[in-house]
Every structure is written in C-alpha cells, then in structure tokens.
Amino acid sequence: MRYFLETYGCQMNVADSELVAGLLAGCGYQRTSDPLNAQLILLNTCAIRDKAEATAQSRLGRFAQIKRKDPAVLIGVLGCMAQNLGDHLLESKPYIDFVLGPDRYRRLPEIIARRQHDPQHIVDTRLSRFEVYDDLFPSRAGGINAWISIMRGCDKFCTFCIVPFTRGRERSRSLDGIVAEATEAVRQGFPEVTLLGQNVNSYRHEEHRFPELLQAVAAVPGLRRIRFTSPHPSDVDERMLQVMAGHQNICKSIHLPLQAGADRVLRRMNRTYTRDQFVALAQRIREVMPGCSISTDIIVGFPGETPEDFEKTLEVMRVVQFDSAFTFKYSLRTGTKAAEYEDQVPETEKQTRLEELLVLQKSIGLARNLALVGRVVEVLVEKQSKKSAAQWAGRTDGNKWVVFDKGSARIKDFIQVHLDGSFGVALKGQLVNTPEDYHAVA
Ligand code: SAH
Ligand code: SF4
Ligand code: F3S
C-alpha cells in the first residue's frame, strides 16, 4: 500500500509524523509524495489558530476530490484538529474514513486494515496520561536535524491556548530512551538534535529534570549541536542555564515566549510570570551566556488588551532586544477560557498592532545581526541558499542563518565564516580559510 502524509503545525507534529511514518514502514507501507498516487491519505493537523484549521479544511476538500475519482482511497485525519473536532469533522466531511487524536497513533495499522472492509467510520480521540511512544522509532527523511520528542502534553492552561485540550496532560519519556535515540541519531549521521516538548523544560521522569536530561544528551559522543523548544519562562531555572553555559554543544539560543508585556494581560493569560520577572530572566540569560540569542512569541489583541497594554509589549521588546519574534493576532479558540472573555479586540485593531510590532522587531533584529558583522562564527552548512546556487546557507549556534559562497565546503560541514553584512533576518559572509582546509573539518 502507498500512503501520502502531509503535516501542518509545530515541530511536535513533524516529530509525530515521523513516528507515524515509522509505524507504517514497519507494516510494509510505502510513502509517496503524490496524493494522486496513494491508496491512503493522511493529514496531520494543527488547531492553534483559525488559519491552521482553515488550511486543514481546504486540504481535506482537495483530498475529497481525489476520493471522488477513486472511492477506494482512505482518508485519515490526525493531530490537534482531529483531537479538537473529533466527530464533528465527520458531520461536515462524511468522506473522512478515520479521525485519530495524537495519543492514538499506535492503532493506525489496525484501523487501516479494519476500515478496508468495515463500513463504520472510526473516531478515536482518547487522550492518554502515559503514552510517550518511547519504544517507537521515528522514520526520518534525513537532513541536518533530528527531532526528538522528550515530553508530551501541557498542564499550563494559558487561557488563549487549545494545546492542553488537544495534547492532554504532561508526561515525559525516560532519560535512557532519549539518550539512546540521540545516540542513534548521531550514528545515522545527524550532527544536530532538537529536543521537543510543548513545555520542554517541565520535563520530569522519575528523579530526572530537564537540566539533567540536557547534561546527559550533551554527553552523547559525536553530537555537535543540541537545541530544544519550547521552554516556558516559568520553568527556566539557574541550573538549566548553567548546564547550557557549561556545554559547548548546547546551542546558545533560547526561545522564550513573552506573549504580552503588560502584567494585567499576562495575568489574564495565566502566564504565571510578571513583566519584571521576564525581563530579569532575559537579562540573566545574557549574563550567564553573553551573546545568547533569545527569540520569542507574541500575541496581539488578546481580549481586553488596551493600547496602553500593547505599548508595554513594545517596551519589553525594546528592553530585551529579541533576536527574532513570531507574532500572532489573537485567535479565539472555542473551549478555552479566553473565548469567554467579553472584551474581544476588533480585527482591524489587531492588524494595526501586529504591523507596529513587526516594524519594531525588524529594526531590533537587524541591529542584533549588524552587531555580529566583523566576527568570525562557526556555521553548520545546511542547504543551498534560496537566492543563489553558488551559495550555501547554514546556521550559527545562535540560530541565525548565514549565506556564503560555497567554496569547497559541503553540507554538514562545520566551517568558520567571517560575517560581512546582514540583509533582514539573515547574515552574509565569507569562508575564512582556504577551501581545501575544509576537507579535514567534515
Ligand atoms: N508551548 C509553547 C507554545 C506553543 S503554541 C509555549 O508555551 O511556548 C506557539 C505559539 O502560538 C504560542 O507561544 C502563542 O504565541 C501562539 N498562540 C497560541 N494560542 C494562540 C491563539 N489562540 N491565538 C494566537 N496565537 C496563539
Ligand atoms: Fe499553550 Fe501555554 Fe501550554 Fe504553551 S504553555 S502550549 S501557550 S497552554
Ligand atoms: Fe498546532 Fe498542536 Fe502543535 S495545535 S502548534 S500542532 S501542538
């Protein structure tokens, strides 16, 4: 059987799709990149904002056309929208064969087999307190980075967010299981791993917490780069920072979602930190690790956010100087606490705030990049530059993209680049040594 699998949403979904691909490969299924050529079409969905759900709905419309031509094709919906909408999906889209929530993927082979002769549609969105897929091996497409899921679920219940409902309660994998997977990733040729979790740093398994896990992964022989995402600011502690600072192979880059700068809004979001605590944390990070990159997520137009509140978000951005920011207009998610708030902000106002925020972040990001010009940095060569076939693109330890002439450098090489400029979010530079020197580095 040939299957087509398309993934939307965050890296957790990407990692889950690799687990699904591993499961299906184990049953002898072959993957195809063409839905027209598949007998099984799987869509791994996201529900974080309106737009994510709208995208999934429109992809399903497309797949329905394929099924109309060939009714034997099976269509399965996985992931967070599947979990969120469950049965309701079948009401509007009766052509869907099965709907599986993120904790039910083990059932896939059985469900596919059953649905081939059973007229009953299958919806299974039970969440588990234990499922971490510790024993399943992901099937990775190759490349530079291996995603390693270390914990699942979220217990934070930020009032805007659907994730605690779509992913269920927090639970973590064993430290040994994670270290084994990282070791295997190195053996397969990945120079980098990214540890994943909805709240990656609330990792806890038996007596192990996130700092010990980081330390154990950093000790994996041959692992050159370790990243992790997303940490919650309230779960960052001094030990975590010391472990990061103490290991050369843990990248000096932290994603620290701010969401909003006004204490009143943070409280209504249930973010569990104040503006001052957040700013102090960012300062401490750069004290312990000078030059550490800090990226963030920000929501504009959360219910009740006034122009003065929004001004405080801009103010925190000026103080912290984020290297980059993912910015979102608040999107109402039915079932969350904030959906009940009556003081929703009009769409046009959200749009104006978003644009203001983008302009500010653009100038801050550029200034942060320009401050690096003139330095020599280590870059991991990842892919060809989109702009020119004669250039590579790679990232620094601080998660910044650098574009440079290829010379004799190859993909997966760690090379030294002299930075000589920045265009927007990326930097550009020149290979430092003569190209021949890089053969040995590879
Ligand atoms: N667990 C991660 C967040 C995952 S969702 C964390 O806490 O960092 C990624 C980002 O999407 C969030 O940080 C938030 O900025 C944004 N987001 C979540 N729910 C949203 C909503 N209802 N509307 C707009 N943005 C939202
Ligand atoms: Fe959502 Fe908050 Fe959990 Fe992040 S910490 S996944 S924003 S509820
Ligand atoms: Fe989306 Fe689910 Fe990730 S809602 S952002 S795919 S956890």
mmCIF file of C-alpha atoms in Angstrom, residues 35-281:
data_model
loop_
_atom_site.group_PDB
_atom_site.id
_atom_site.type_symbol
_atom_site.label_atom_id
_atom_site.label_comp_id
_atom_site.label_asym_id
_atom_site.label_seq_id
_atom_site.Cartn_x
_atom_site.Cartn_y
_atom_site.Cartn_z
ATOM 1 C CA PRO A 35 -1.513 12.175 -3.205
ATOM 2 C CA LEU A 36 -2.841 11.089 -6.596
ATOM 3 C CA ASN A 37 -0.646 8.042 -6.386
ATOM 4 C CA ALA A 38 -1.703 6.987 -2.867
ATOM 5 C CA GLN A 39 -4.215 4.493 -1.538
ATOM 6 C CA LEU A 40 -4.099 6.123 1.881
ATOM 7 C CA ILE A 41 -4.020 9.882 2.504
ATOM 8 C CA LEU A 42 -3.117 11.130 5.974
ATOM 9 C CA LEU A 43 -3.333 14.733 7.131
ATOM 10 C CA ASN A 44 -1.610 15.627 10.409
ATOM 11 C CA THR A 45 -3.351 18.799 11.515
ATOM 12 C CA CYS A 46 -2.911 21.800 13.804
ATOM 13 C CA ALA A 47 -5.561 23.742 15.727
ATOM 14 C CA ILE A 48 -3.566 26.571 17.269
ATOM 15 C CA ARG A 49 -5.247 29.387 15.317
ATOM 16 C CA ASP A 50 -8.193 29.805 12.961
ATOM 17 C CA LYS A 51 -5.912 29.826 9.972
ATOM 18 C CA ALA A 52 -4.368 26.450 10.814
ATOM 19 C CA GLU A 53 -7.808 24.856 10.894
ATOM 20 C CA ALA A 54 -8.878 26.628 7.708
ATOM 21 C CA THR A 55 -5.796 25.265 5.904
ATOM 22 C CA ALA A 56 -6.604 21.721 7.010
ATOM 23 C CA GLN A 57 -10.230 22.112 5.935
ATOM 24 C CA SER A 58 -9.184 23.246 2.482
ATOM 25 C CA ARG A 59 -6.642 20.431 2.089
ATOM 26 C CA LEU A 60 -9.385 17.975 3.014
ATOM 27 C CA GLY A 61 -11.560 19.496 0.291
ATOM 28 C CA ARG A 62 -8.802 18.717 -2.181
ATOM 29 C CA PHE A 63 -8.440 15.133 -0.935
ATOM 30 C CA ALA A 64 -12.216 14.670 -1.213
ATOM 31 C CA GLN A 65 -11.899 15.302 -4.958
ATOM 32 C CA ILE A 66 -9.299 12.557 -5.210
ATOM 33 C CA LYS A 67 -11.566 10.177 -3.350
ATOM 34 C CA ARG A 68 -14.498 11.041 -5.578
ATOM 35 C CA LYS A 69 -12.471 9.739 -8.518
ATOM 36 C CA ASP A 70 -11.284 6.676 -6.643
ATOM 37 C CA PRO A 71 -13.576 5.744 -3.732
ATOM 38 C CA ALA A 72 -11.163 3.048 -2.527
ATOM 39 C CA VAL A 73 -8.745 5.707 -1.294
ATOM 40 C CA LEU A 74 -8.754 6.016 2.508
ATOM 41 C CA ILE A 75 -8.558 9.440 4.150
ATOM 42 C CA GLY A 76 -7.402 9.764 7.751
ATOM 43 C CA VAL A 77 -7.146 12.932 9.839
ATOM 44 C CA LEU A 78 -4.569 13.016 12.637
ATOM 45 C CA GLY A 79 -3.230 15.613 15.052
ATOM 46 C CA CYS A 80 -4.628 18.517 17.012
ATOM 47 C CA MET A 81 -7.579 19.474 14.810
ATOM 48 C CA ALA A 82 -8.588 15.817 14.727
ATOM 49 C CA GLN A 83 -8.475 15.793 18.522
ATOM 50 C CA ASN A 84 -10.275 19.121 18.779
ATOM 51 C CA LEU A 85 -13.140 18.452 16.377
ATOM 52 C CA GLY A 86 -13.415 14.662 16.575
ATOM 53 C CA ASP A 87 -16.875 13.506 15.468
ATOM 54 C CA HIS A 88 -17.780 16.969 14.218
ATOM 55 C CA LEU A 89 -15.326 16.508 11.364
ATOM 56 C CA LEU A 90 -17.391 13.616 10.046
ATOM 57 C CA GLU A 91 -20.601 15.636 10.170
ATOM 58 C CA SER A 92 -19.360 18.085 7.566
ATOM 59 C CA LYS A 93 -16.985 15.663 5.818
ATOM 60 C CA PRO A 94 -18.502 12.198 5.647
ATOM 61 C CA TYR A 95 -15.794 11.096 3.200
ATOM 62 C CA ILE A 96 -13.238 11.006 6.005
ATOM 63 C CA ASP A 97 -12.560 7.379 6.924
ATOM 64 C CA PHE A 98 -10.981 7.833 10.308
ATOM 65 C CA VAL A 99 -10.023 10.500 12.834
ATOM 66 C CA LEU A 100 -7.208 9.801 15.302
ATOM 67 C CA GLY A 101 -6.005 12.031 18.137
ATOM 68 C CA PRO A 102 -2.279 12.457 18.930
ATOM 69 C CA ASP A 103 -2.239 9.742 21.606
ATOM 70 C CA ARG A 104 -3.810 7.051 19.406
ATOM 71 C CA TYR A 105 -1.315 6.547 16.595
ATOM 72 C CA ARG A 106 -0.406 3.019 17.657
ATOM 73 C CA ARG A 107 -3.831 1.965 16.399
ATOM 74 C CA LEU A 108 -3.115 3.127 12.842
ATOM 75 C CA PRO A 109 -2.190 -0.220 11.226
ATOM 76 C CA GLU A 110 -5.174 -1.939 12.825
ATOM 77 C CA ILE A 111 -7.558 0.862 11.859
ATOM 78 C CA ILE A 112 -6.376 0.989 8.251
ATOM 79 C CA ALA A 113 -6.841 -2.757 7.937
ATOM 80 C CA ARG A 114 -10.275 -2.638 9.549
ATOM 81 C CA ARG A 115 -11.607 0.280 7.557
ATOM 82 C CA GLN A 116 -10.854 -1.513 4.303
ATOM 83 C CA HIS A 117 -13.818 -3.833 4.883
ATOM 84 C CA ASP A 118 -15.765 -2.185 7.713
ATOM 85 C CA PRO A 119 -18.319 0.486 6.676
ATOM 86 C CA GLN A 120 -18.095 2.080 10.125
ATOM 87 C CA HIS A 121 -16.099 5.330 10.313
ATOM 88 C CA ILE A 122 -13.609 5.339 13.144
ATOM 89 C CA VAL A 123 -13.053 8.215 15.551
ATOM 90 C CA ASP A 124 -10.621 7.714 18.425
ATOM 91 C CA THR A 125 -9.621 10.813 20.339
ATOM 92 C CA ARG A 126 -8.975 9.329 23.744
ATOM 93 C CA LEU A 127 -6.078 11.094 25.430
ATOM 94 C CA SER A 128 -3.612 9.126 27.494
ATOM 95 C CA ARG A 129 -1.823 10.001 30.718
ATOM 96 C CA PHE A 130 1.035 7.698 29.783
ATOM 97 C CA GLU A 131 1.554 7.459 26.027
ATOM 98 C CA VAL A 132 5.004 8.808 25.076
ATOM 99 C CA TYR A 133 5.781 6.391 22.217
ATOM 100 C CA ASP A 134 9.069 5.634 23.970
ATOM 101 C CA ASP A 135 9.594 2.359 22.113
ATOM 102 C CA LEU A 136 8.594 3.528 18.617
ATOM 103 C CA PHE A 137 11.316 4.531 16.263
ATOM 104 C CA PRO A 138 10.756 7.567 14.055
ATOM 105 C CA SER A 139 11.437 7.340 10.345
ATOM 106 C CA ARG A 140 13.420 10.465 9.460
ATOM 107 C CA ALA A 141 13.821 11.845 5.979
ATOM 108 C CA GLY A 142 17.466 12.676 6.621
ATOM 109 C CA GLY A 143 18.996 16.105 6.755
ATOM 110 C CA ILE A 144 20.787 18.013 9.457
ATOM 111 C CA ASN A 145 18.497 17.923 12.440
ATOM 112 C CA ALA A 146 16.786 15.045 14.221
ATOM 113 C CA TRP A 147 13.683 15.993 16.221
ATOM 114 C CA ILE A 148 13.465 14.087 19.475
ATOM 115 C CA SER A 149 10.226 14.331 21.366
ATOM 116 C CA ILE A 150 11.014 14.207 25.109
ATOM 117 C CA MET A 151 7.674 15.056 26.677
ATOM 118 C CA ARG A 152 4.091 15.443 25.524
ATOM 119 C CA GLY A 153 1.126 17.486 26.636
ATOM 120 C CA CYS A 154 0.759 20.697 28.571
ATOM 121 C CA ASP A 155 -0.586 21.444 32.051
ATOM 122 C CA LYS A 156 -0.156 25.215 31.893
ATOM 123 C CA PHE A 157 -3.591 26.161 30.553
ATOM 124 C CA CYS A 158 -2.756 29.608 29.222
ATOM 125 C CA THR A 159 -6.245 30.978 28.717
ATOM 126 C CA PHE A 160 -5.843 31.577 24.960
ATOM 127 C CA CYS A 161 -4.422 28.175 24.096
ATOM 128 C CA ILE A 162 -6.014 24.999 22.772
ATOM 129 C CA VAL A 163 -2.927 22.796 23.251
ATOM 130 C CA PRO A 164 -3.774 21.473 26.751
ATOM 131 C CA PHE A 165 -7.051 20.225 25.240
ATOM 132 C CA THR A 166 -5.581 18.737 22.079
ATOM 133 C CA ARG A 167 -2.477 17.230 23.646
ATOM 134 C CA GLY A 168 -3.665 16.336 27.124
ATOM 135 C CA ARG A 169 -1.644 16.095 30.302
ATOM 136 C CA GLU A 170 2.113 16.412 30.597
ATOM 137 C CA ARG A 171 4.154 13.242 30.579
ATOM 138 C CA SER A 172 7.829 12.577 29.861
ATOM 139 C CA ARG A 173 9.915 9.855 28.277
ATOM 140 C CA SER A 174 12.665 8.034 30.122
ATOM 141 C CA LEU A 175 16.076 9.694 30.157
ATOM 142 C CA ASP A 176 17.667 6.482 28.887
ATOM 143 C CA GLY A 177 15.213 6.247 25.988
ATOM 144 C CA ILE A 178 16.004 9.804 24.932
ATOM 145 C CA VAL A 179 19.775 9.339 25.223
ATOM 146 C CA ALA A 180 19.505 6.137 23.180
ATOM 147 C CA GLU A 181 17.585 7.969 20.482
ATOM 148 C CA ALA A 182 20.137 10.797 20.383
ATOM 149 C CA THR A 183 22.958 8.244 20.153
ATOM 150 C CA GLU A 184 21.183 6.527 17.273
ATOM 151 C CA ALA A 185 20.637 9.878 15.529
ATOM 152 C CA VAL A 186 24.399 10.527 15.644
ATOM 153 C CA ARG A 187 25.059 7.046 14.284
ATOM 154 C CA GLN A 188 22.719 7.830 11.400
ATOM 155 C CA GLY A 189 24.731 10.957 10.620
ATOM 156 C CA PHE A 190 22.719 13.759 12.229
ATOM 157 C CA PRO A 191 25.057 16.434 13.633
ATOM 158 C CA GLU A 192 22.187 18.159 15.450
ATOM 159 C CA VAL A 193 19.222 17.148 17.586
ATOM 160 C CA THR A 194 16.346 19.286 18.818
ATOM 161 C CA LEU A 195 14.615 18.144 21.984
ATOM 162 C CA LEU A 196 10.899 18.789 21.694
ATOM 163 C CA GLY A 197 8.000 19.265 24.028
ATOM 164 C CA GLN A 198 5.016 21.575 24.372
ATOM 165 C CA ASN A 199 6.748 22.616 27.569
ATOM 166 C CA VAL A 200 10.115 21.120 27.001
ATOM 167 C CA ASN A 201 11.698 22.288 30.259
ATOM 168 C CA SER A 202 8.978 20.938 32.505
ATOM 169 C CA TYR A 203 10.456 17.542 31.595
ATOM 170 C CA ARG A 204 10.367 15.215 34.584
ATOM 171 C CA HIS A 205 10.894 11.490 34.633
ATOM 172 C CA GLU A 206 11.488 9.736 37.954
ATOM 173 C CA GLU A 207 14.124 11.857 39.684
ATOM 174 C CA HIS A 208 15.346 13.457 36.463
ATOM 175 C CA ARG A 209 14.521 17.038 35.499
ATOM 176 C CA PHE A 210 15.332 18.990 32.350
ATOM 177 C CA PRO A 211 18.865 20.134 33.342
ATOM 178 C CA GLU A 212 19.988 16.523 33.973
ATOM 179 C CA LEU A 213 18.488 15.444 30.705
ATOM 180 C CA LEU A 214 20.299 18.220 28.822
ATOM 181 C CA GLN A 215 23.539 17.211 30.505
ATOM 182 C CA ALA A 216 23.039 13.555 29.588
ATOM 183 C CA VAL A 217 22.281 14.382 25.960
ATOM 184 C CA ALA A 218 25.267 16.742 25.789
ATOM 185 C CA ALA A 219 27.487 13.790 26.776
ATOM 186 C CA VAL A 220 26.435 11.728 23.739
ATOM 187 C CA PRO A 221 29.669 11.197 21.766
ATOM 188 C CA GLY A 222 29.756 12.933 18.396
ATOM 189 C CA LEU A 223 26.685 15.096 18.981
ATOM 190 C CA ARG A 224 27.766 18.542 17.811
ATOM 191 C CA ARG A 225 24.615 20.617 18.341
ATOM 192 C CA ILE A 226 21.710 20.379 20.759
ATOM 193 C CA ARG A 227 18.688 22.629 20.574
ATOM 194 C CA PHE A 228 15.380 22.451 22.432
ATOM 195 C CA THR A 229 11.959 24.015 22.092
ATOM 196 C CA SER A 230 9.713 25.401 23.525
ATOM 197 C CA PRO A 231 10.662 26.216 27.076
ATOM 198 C CA HIS A 232 8.233 28.064 29.335
ATOM 199 C CA PRO A 233 9.810 31.081 31.090
ATOM 200 C CA SER A 234 8.462 29.961 34.479
ATOM 201 C CA ASP A 235 10.290 26.641 34.206
ATOM 202 C CA VAL A 236 13.705 28.091 33.367
ATOM 203 C CA ASP A 237 15.981 27.779 36.372
ATOM 204 C CA GLU A 238 19.578 28.643 37.151
ATOM 205 C CA ARG A 239 20.644 25.007 36.787
ATOM 206 C CA MET A 240 19.324 24.869 33.262
ATOM 207 C CA LEU A 241 21.303 27.999 32.354
ATOM 208 C CA GLN A 242 24.467 26.637 33.985
ATOM 209 C CA VAL A 243 24.203 23.365 32.075
ATOM 210 C CA MET A 244 23.729 25.302 28.839
ATOM 211 C CA ALA A 245 26.703 27.543 29.594
ATOM 212 C CA GLY A 246 28.852 24.572 30.576
ATOM 213 C CA HIS A 247 28.467 22.578 27.347
ATOM 214 C CA GLN A 248 29.883 23.737 24.103
ATOM 215 C CA ASN A 249 27.491 21.547 22.112
ATOM 216 C CA ILE A 250 24.338 23.038 23.636
ATOM 217 C CA CYS A 251 23.413 25.894 21.322
ATOM 218 C CA LYS A 252 23.358 29.344 22.859
ATOM 219 C CA SER A 253 19.870 30.139 21.770
ATOM 220 C CA ILE A 254 16.629 30.142 23.756
ATOM 221 C CA HIS A 255 13.070 30.536 22.622
ATOM 222 C CA LEU A 256 11.356 32.453 25.407
ATOM 223 C CA PRO A 257 7.707 33.179 24.649
ATOM 224 C CA LEU A 258 6.718 36.536 26.130
ATOM 225 C CA GLN A 259 3.122 36.681 24.764
ATOM 226 C CA ALA A 260 2.460 40.140 26.236
ATOM 227 C CA GLY A 261 4.237 42.900 28.143
ATOM 228 C CA ALA A 262 1.510 44.156 30.491
ATOM 229 C CA ASP A 263 1.099 42.399 33.841
ATOM 230 C CA ARG A 264 -2.660 42.752 33.622
ATOM 231 C CA VAL A 265 -2.709 40.879 30.315
ATOM 232 C CA LEU A 266 -0.164 38.281 31.460
ATOM 233 C CA ARG A 267 -2.359 37.575 34.466
ATOM 234 C CA ARG A 268 -5.461 37.182 32.314
ATOM 235 C CA MET A 269 -3.471 34.900 30.038
ATOM 236 C CA ASN A 270 -2.452 32.797 33.065
ATOM 237 C CA ARG A 271 1.202 33.050 32.018
ATOM 238 C CA THR A 272 2.456 32.798 35.657
ATOM 239 C CA TYR A 273 5.213 35.425 35.360
ATOM 240 C CA THR A 274 5.257 39.215 35.505
ATOM 241 C CA ARG A 275 6.848 41.645 33.086
ATOM 242 C CA ASP A 276 9.696 42.286 35.540
ATOM 243 C CA GLN A 277 10.356 38.586 36.088
ATOM 244 C CA PHE A 278 10.524 38.027 32.348
ATOM 245 C CA VAL A 279 12.906 40.928 31.773
ATOM 246 C CA ALA A 280 15.105 39.805 34.677
ATOM 247 C CA LEU A 281 15.210 36.282 33.227
#
